[in-house]
PDB file of C-alpha atoms in Angstrom:
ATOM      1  CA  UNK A   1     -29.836-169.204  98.411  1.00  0.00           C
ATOM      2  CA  UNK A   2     -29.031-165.103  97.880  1.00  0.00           C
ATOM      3  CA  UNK A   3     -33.054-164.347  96.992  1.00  0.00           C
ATOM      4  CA  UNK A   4     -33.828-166.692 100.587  1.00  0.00           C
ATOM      5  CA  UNK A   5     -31.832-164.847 102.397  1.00  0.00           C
ATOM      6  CA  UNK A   6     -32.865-161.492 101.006  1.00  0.00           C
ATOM      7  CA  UNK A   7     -36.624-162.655 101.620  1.00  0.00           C
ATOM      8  CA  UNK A   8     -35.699-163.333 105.038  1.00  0.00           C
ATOM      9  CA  UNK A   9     -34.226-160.016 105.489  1.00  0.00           C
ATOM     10  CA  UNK A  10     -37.061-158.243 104.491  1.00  0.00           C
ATOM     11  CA  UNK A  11     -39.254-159.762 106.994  1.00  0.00           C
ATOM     12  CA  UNK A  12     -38.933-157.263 109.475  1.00  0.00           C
ATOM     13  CA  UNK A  13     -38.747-154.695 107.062  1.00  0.00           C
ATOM     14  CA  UNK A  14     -42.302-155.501 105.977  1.00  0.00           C
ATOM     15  CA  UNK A  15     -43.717-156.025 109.271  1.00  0.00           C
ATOM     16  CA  UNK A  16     -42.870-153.068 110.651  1.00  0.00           C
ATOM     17  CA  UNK A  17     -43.829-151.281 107.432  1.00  0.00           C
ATOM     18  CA  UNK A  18     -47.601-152.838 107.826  1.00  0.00           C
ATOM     19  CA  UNK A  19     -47.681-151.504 111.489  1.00  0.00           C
ATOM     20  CA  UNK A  20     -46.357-148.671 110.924  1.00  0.00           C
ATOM     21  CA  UNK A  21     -48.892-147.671 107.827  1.00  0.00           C
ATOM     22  CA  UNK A  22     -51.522-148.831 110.508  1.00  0.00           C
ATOM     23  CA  UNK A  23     -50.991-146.674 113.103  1.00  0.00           C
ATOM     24  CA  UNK A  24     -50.420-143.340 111.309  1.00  0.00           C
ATOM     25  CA  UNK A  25     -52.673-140.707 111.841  1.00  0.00           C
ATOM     26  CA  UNK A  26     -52.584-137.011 110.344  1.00  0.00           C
ATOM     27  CA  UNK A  27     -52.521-135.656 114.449  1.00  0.00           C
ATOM     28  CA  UNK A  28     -49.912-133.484 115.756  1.00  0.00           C
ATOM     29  CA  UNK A  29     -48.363-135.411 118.778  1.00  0.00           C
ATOM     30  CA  UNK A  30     -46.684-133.479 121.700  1.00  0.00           C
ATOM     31  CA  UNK A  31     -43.351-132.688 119.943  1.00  0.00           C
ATOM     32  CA  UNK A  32     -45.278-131.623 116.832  1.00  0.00           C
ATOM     33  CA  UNK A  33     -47.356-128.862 118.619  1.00  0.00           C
ATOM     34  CA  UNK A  34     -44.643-127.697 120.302  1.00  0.00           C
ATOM     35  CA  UNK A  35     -42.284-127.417 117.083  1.00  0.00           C
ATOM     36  CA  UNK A  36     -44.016-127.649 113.982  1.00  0.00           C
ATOM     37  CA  UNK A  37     -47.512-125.449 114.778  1.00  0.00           C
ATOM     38  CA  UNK A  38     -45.446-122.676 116.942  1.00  0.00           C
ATOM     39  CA  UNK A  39     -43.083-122.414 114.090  1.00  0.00           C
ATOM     40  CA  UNK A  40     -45.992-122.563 111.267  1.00  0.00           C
ATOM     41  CA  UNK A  41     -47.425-119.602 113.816  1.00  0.00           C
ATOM     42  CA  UNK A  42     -44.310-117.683 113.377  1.00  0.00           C
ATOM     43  CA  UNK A  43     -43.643-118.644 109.812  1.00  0.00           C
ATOM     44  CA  UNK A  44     -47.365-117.015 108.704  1.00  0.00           C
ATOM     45  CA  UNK A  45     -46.243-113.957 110.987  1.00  0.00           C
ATOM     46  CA  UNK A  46     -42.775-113.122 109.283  1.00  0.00           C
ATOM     47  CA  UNK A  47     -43.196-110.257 107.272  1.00  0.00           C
ATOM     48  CA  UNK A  48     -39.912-110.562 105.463  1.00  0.00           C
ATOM     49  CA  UNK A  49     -37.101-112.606 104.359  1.00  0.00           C
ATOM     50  CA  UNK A  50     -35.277-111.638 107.308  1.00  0.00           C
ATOM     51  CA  UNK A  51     -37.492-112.335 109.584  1.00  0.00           C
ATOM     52  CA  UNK A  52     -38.373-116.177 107.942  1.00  0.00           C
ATOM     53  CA  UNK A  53     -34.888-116.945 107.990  1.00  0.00           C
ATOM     54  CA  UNK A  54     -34.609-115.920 111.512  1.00  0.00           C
ATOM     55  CA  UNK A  55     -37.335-118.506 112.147  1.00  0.00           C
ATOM     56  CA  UNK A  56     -35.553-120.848 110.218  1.00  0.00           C
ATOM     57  CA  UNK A  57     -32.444-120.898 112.082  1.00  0.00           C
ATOM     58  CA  UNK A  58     -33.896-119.932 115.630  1.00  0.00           C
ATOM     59  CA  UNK A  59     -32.907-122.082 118.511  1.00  0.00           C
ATOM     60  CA  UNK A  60     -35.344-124.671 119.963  1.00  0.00           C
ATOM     61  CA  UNK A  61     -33.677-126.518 122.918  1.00  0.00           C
ATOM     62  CA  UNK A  62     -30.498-125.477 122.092  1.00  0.00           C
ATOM     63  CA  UNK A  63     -30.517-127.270 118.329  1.00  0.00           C
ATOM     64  CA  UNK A  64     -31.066-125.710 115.045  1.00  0.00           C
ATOM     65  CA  UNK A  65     -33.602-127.781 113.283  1.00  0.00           C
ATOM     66  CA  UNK A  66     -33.493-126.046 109.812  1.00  0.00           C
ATOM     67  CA  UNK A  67     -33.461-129.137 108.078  1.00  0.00           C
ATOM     68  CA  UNK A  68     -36.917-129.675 109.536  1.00  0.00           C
ATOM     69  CA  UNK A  69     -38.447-126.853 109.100  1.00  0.00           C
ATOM     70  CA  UNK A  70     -37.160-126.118 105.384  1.00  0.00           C
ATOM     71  CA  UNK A  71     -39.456-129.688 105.389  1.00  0.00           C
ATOM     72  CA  UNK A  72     -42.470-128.559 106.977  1.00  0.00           C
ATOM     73  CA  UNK A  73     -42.554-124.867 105.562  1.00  0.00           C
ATOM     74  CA  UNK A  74     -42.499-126.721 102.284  1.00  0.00           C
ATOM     75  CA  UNK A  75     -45.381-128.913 103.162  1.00  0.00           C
ATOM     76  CA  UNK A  76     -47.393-125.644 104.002  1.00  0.00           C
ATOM     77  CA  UNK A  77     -46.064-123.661 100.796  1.00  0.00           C
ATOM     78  CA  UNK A  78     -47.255-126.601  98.191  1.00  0.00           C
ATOM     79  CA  UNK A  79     -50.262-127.617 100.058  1.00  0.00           C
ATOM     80  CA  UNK A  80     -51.586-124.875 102.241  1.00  0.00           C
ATOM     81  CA  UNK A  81     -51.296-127.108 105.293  1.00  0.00           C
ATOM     82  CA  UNK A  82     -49.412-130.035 106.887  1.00  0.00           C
ATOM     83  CA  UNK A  83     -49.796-133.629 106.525  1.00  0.00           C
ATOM     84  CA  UNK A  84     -48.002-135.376 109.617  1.00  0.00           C
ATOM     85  CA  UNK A  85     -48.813-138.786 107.739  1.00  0.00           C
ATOM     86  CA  UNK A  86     -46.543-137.474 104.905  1.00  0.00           C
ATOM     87  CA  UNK A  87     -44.176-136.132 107.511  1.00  0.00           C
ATOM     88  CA  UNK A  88     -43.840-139.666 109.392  1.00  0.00           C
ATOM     89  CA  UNK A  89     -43.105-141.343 106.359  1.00  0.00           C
ATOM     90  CA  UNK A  90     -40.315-139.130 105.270  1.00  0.00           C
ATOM     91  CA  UNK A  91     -38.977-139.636 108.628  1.00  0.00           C
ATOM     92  CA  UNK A  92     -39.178-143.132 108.187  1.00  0.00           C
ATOM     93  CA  UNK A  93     -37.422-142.771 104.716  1.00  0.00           C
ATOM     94  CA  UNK A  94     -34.517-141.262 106.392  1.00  0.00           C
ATOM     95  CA  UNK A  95     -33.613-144.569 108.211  1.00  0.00           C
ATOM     96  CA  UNK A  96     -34.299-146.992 105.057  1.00  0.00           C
ATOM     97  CA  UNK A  97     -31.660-144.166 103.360  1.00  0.00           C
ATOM     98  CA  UNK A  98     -28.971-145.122 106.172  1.00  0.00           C
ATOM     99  CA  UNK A  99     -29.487-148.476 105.770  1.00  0.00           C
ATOM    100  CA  UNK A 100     -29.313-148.375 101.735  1.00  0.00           C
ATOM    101  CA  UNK A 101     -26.185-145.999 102.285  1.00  0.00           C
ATOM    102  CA  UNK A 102     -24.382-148.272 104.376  1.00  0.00           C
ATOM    103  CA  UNK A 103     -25.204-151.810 101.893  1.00  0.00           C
ATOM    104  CA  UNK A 104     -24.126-149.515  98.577  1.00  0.00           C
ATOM    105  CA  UNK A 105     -20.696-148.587 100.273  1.00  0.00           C
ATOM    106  CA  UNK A 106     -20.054-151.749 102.465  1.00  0.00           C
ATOM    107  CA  UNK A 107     -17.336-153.374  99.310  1.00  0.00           C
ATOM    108  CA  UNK A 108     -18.172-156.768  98.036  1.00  0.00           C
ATOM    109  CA  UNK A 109     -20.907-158.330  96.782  1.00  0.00           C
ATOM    110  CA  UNK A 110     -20.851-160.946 100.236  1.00  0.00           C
ATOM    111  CA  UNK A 111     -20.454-158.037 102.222  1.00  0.00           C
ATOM    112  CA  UNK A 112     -23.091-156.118 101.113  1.00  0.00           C
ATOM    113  CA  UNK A 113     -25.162-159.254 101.165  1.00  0.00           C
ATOM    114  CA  UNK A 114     -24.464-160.211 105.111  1.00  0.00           C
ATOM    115  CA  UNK A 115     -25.202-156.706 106.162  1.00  0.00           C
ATOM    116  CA  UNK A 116     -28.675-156.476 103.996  1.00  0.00           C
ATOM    117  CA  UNK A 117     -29.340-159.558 106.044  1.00  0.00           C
ATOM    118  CA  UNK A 118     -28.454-158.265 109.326  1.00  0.00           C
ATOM    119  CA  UNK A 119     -29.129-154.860 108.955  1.00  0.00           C
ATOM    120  CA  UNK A 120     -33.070-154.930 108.892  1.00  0.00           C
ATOM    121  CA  UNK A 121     -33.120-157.289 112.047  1.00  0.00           C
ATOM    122  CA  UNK A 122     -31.304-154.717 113.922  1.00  0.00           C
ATOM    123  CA  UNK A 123     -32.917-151.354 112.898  1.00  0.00           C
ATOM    124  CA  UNK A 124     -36.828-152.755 111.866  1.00  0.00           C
ATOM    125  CA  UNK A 125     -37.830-154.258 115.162  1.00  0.00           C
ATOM    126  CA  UNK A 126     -40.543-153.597 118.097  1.00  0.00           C
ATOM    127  CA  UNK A 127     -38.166-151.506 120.075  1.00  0.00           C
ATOM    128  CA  UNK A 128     -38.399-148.100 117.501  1.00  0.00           C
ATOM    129  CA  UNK A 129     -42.353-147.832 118.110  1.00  0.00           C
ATOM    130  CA  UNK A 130     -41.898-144.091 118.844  1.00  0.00           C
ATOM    131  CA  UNK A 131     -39.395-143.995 115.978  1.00  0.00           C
ATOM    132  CA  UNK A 132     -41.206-145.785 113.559  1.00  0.00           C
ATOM    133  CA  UNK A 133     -45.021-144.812 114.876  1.00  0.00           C
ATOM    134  CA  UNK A 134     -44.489-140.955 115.509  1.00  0.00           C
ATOM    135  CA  UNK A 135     -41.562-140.588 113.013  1.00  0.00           C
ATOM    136  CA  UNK A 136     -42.433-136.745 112.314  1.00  0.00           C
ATOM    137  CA  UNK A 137     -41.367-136.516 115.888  1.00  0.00           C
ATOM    138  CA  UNK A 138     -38.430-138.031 115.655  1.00  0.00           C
ATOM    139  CA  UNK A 139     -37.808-136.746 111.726  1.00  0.00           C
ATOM    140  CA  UNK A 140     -34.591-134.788 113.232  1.00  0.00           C
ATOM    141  CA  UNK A 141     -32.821-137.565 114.689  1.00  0.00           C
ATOM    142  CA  UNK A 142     -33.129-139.640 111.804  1.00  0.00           C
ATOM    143  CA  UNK A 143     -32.202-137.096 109.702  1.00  0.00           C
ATOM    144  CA  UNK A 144     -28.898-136.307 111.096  1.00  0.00           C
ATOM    145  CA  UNK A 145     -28.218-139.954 111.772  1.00  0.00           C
ATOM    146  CA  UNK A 146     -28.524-140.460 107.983  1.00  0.00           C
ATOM    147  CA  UNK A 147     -26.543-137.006 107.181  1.00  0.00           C
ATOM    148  CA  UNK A 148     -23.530-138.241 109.452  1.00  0.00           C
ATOM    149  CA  UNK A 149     -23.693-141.437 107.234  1.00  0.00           C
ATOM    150  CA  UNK A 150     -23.431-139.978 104.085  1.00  0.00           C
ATOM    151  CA  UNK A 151     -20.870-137.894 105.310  1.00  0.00           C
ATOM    152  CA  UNK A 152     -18.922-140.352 106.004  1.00  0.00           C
ATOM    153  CA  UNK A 153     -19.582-142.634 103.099  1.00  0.00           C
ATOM    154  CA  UNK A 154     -18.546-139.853 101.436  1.00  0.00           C
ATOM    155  CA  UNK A 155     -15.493-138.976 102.967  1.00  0.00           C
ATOM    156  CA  UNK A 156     -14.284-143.103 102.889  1.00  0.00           C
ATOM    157  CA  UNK A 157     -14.545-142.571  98.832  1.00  0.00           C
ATOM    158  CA  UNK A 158     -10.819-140.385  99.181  1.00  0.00           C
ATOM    159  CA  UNK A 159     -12.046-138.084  95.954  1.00  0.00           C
ATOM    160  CA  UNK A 160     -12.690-134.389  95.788  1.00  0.00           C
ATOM    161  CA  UNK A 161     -16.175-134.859  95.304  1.00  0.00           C
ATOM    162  CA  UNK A 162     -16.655-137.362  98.160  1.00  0.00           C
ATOM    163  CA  UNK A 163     -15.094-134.253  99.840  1.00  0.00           C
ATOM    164  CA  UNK A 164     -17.149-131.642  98.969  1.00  0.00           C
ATOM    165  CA  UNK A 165     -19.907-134.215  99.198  1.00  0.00           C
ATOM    166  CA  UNK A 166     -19.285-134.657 103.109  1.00  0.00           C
ATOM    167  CA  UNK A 167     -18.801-131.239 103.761  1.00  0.00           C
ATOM    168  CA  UNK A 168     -22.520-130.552 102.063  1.00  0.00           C
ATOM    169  CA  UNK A 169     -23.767-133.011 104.159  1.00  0.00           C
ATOM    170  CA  UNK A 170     -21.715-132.417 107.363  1.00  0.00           C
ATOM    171  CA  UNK A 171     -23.422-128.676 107.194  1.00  0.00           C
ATOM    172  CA  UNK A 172     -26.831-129.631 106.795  1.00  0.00           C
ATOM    173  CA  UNK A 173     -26.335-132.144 109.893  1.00  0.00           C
ATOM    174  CA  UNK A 174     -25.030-129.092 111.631  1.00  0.00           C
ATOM    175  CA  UNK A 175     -28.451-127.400 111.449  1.00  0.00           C
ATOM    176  CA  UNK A 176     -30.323-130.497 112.247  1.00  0.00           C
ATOM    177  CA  UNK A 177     -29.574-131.144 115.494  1.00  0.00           C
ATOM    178  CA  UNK A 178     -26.948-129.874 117.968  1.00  0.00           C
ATOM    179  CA  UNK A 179     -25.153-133.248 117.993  1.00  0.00           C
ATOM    180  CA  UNK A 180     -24.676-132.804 114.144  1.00  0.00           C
ATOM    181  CA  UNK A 181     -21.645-130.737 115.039  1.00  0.00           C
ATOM    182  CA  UNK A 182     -19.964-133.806 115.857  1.00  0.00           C
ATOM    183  CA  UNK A 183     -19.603-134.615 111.985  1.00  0.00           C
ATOM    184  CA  UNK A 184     -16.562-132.390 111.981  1.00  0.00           C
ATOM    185  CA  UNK A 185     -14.454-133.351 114.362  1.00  0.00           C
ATOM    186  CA  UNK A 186     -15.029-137.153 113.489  1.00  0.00           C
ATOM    187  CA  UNK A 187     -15.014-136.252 110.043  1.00  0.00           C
ATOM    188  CA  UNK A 188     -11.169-134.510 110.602  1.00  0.00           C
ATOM    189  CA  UNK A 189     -10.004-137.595 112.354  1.00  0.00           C
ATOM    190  CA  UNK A 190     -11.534-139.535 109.401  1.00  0.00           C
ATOM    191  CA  UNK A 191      -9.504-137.966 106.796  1.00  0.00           C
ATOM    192  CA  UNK A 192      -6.431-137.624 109.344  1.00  0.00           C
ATOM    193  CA  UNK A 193      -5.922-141.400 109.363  1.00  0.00           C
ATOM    194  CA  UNK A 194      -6.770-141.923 105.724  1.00  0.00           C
ATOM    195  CA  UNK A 195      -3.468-139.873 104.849  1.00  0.00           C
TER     196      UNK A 195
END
């Protein structure tokens, strides 16, 4: 019964794996040109430290996308360019990271079961083409989306280290997007009601 139901819930999974893999291409889309090759631009023309990190942390409608760019400048240290195949599918990675975040911390065995089966029917369907398709342009949102949910995971653990765990990720969501500053007021009335 269990390894049915799992099968079933990794229907979706696998289809939109197969079109996803399908329609990847190594091509800067819209959002990638304006992000990724202006900041590669002004990455190569930073002469110092200082002036990287400024580029690191500099604002690009009004959010903070270090996360991103730590990512892509990465990319372009180790390889000498930037592979926006590899890019999409560590954007995609985020979102199978929520979902195995939220089945790990969801309690019991049944629990975790019902929402591995409803989970995938929910996030891996038709309606995240851009998502899925043109991931390195949506890498950001699915990075803080899975940031906020460790954060909270972490918090929901009531330990020191589920503490300092949130708080690590609660910053890094901070310089993801601008909405990642929600962590820590959410995050506060989190720990408020758990005391």
């Amino acid at each position: 019964f269990v390894p049915g139901l799992l099968a079933l819930a990794l229907l979706p999974v696998a289809y939109m794996v197969v079109r996803t893999a399908l329609t990847f291409r190594n091509a800067a889309y819209w959002d990638e040109i304006d992000t990724v090759l202006d900041f590669l631009l002004k990455l190569k023309a930073a002469p110092t430290g200082r002036d990287l990190l400024a580029q690191l942390f500099s604002l690009n409608n009004e959010h903070r996308m270090v996360t991103s760019r730590l990512l892509v400048a990465v990319s372009y240290w180790v390889t000498g360019t930037v592979n926006f195949t590899v890019i999409g599918i560590i954007g995609n990675l985020f979102l199978f990271g929520v979902c195995g975040v939220l089945i790990a911390t969801a309690g019991t065995a049944v629990r975790r079961l019902q929402l591995a089966v409803v989970l995938p029917f929910l996030l891996f369907q038709l309606q995240h083409f851009e998502n899925f398709f043109w991931s390195g342009s949506s890498i950001d949102h699915f990075q803080v989306v899975t940031l906020a949910t460790v954060t909270f995971a972490a918090l929901s653990r009531g330990t020191a280290t589920g503490v300092a765990l949130a708080g690590a990720a609660a910053s890094l969501a901070t310089f993801t997007l601008a909405q990642g500053i929600l962590v820590w007021p959410i995050g506060a009335l989190v720990l408020i009601h758990a005391r």
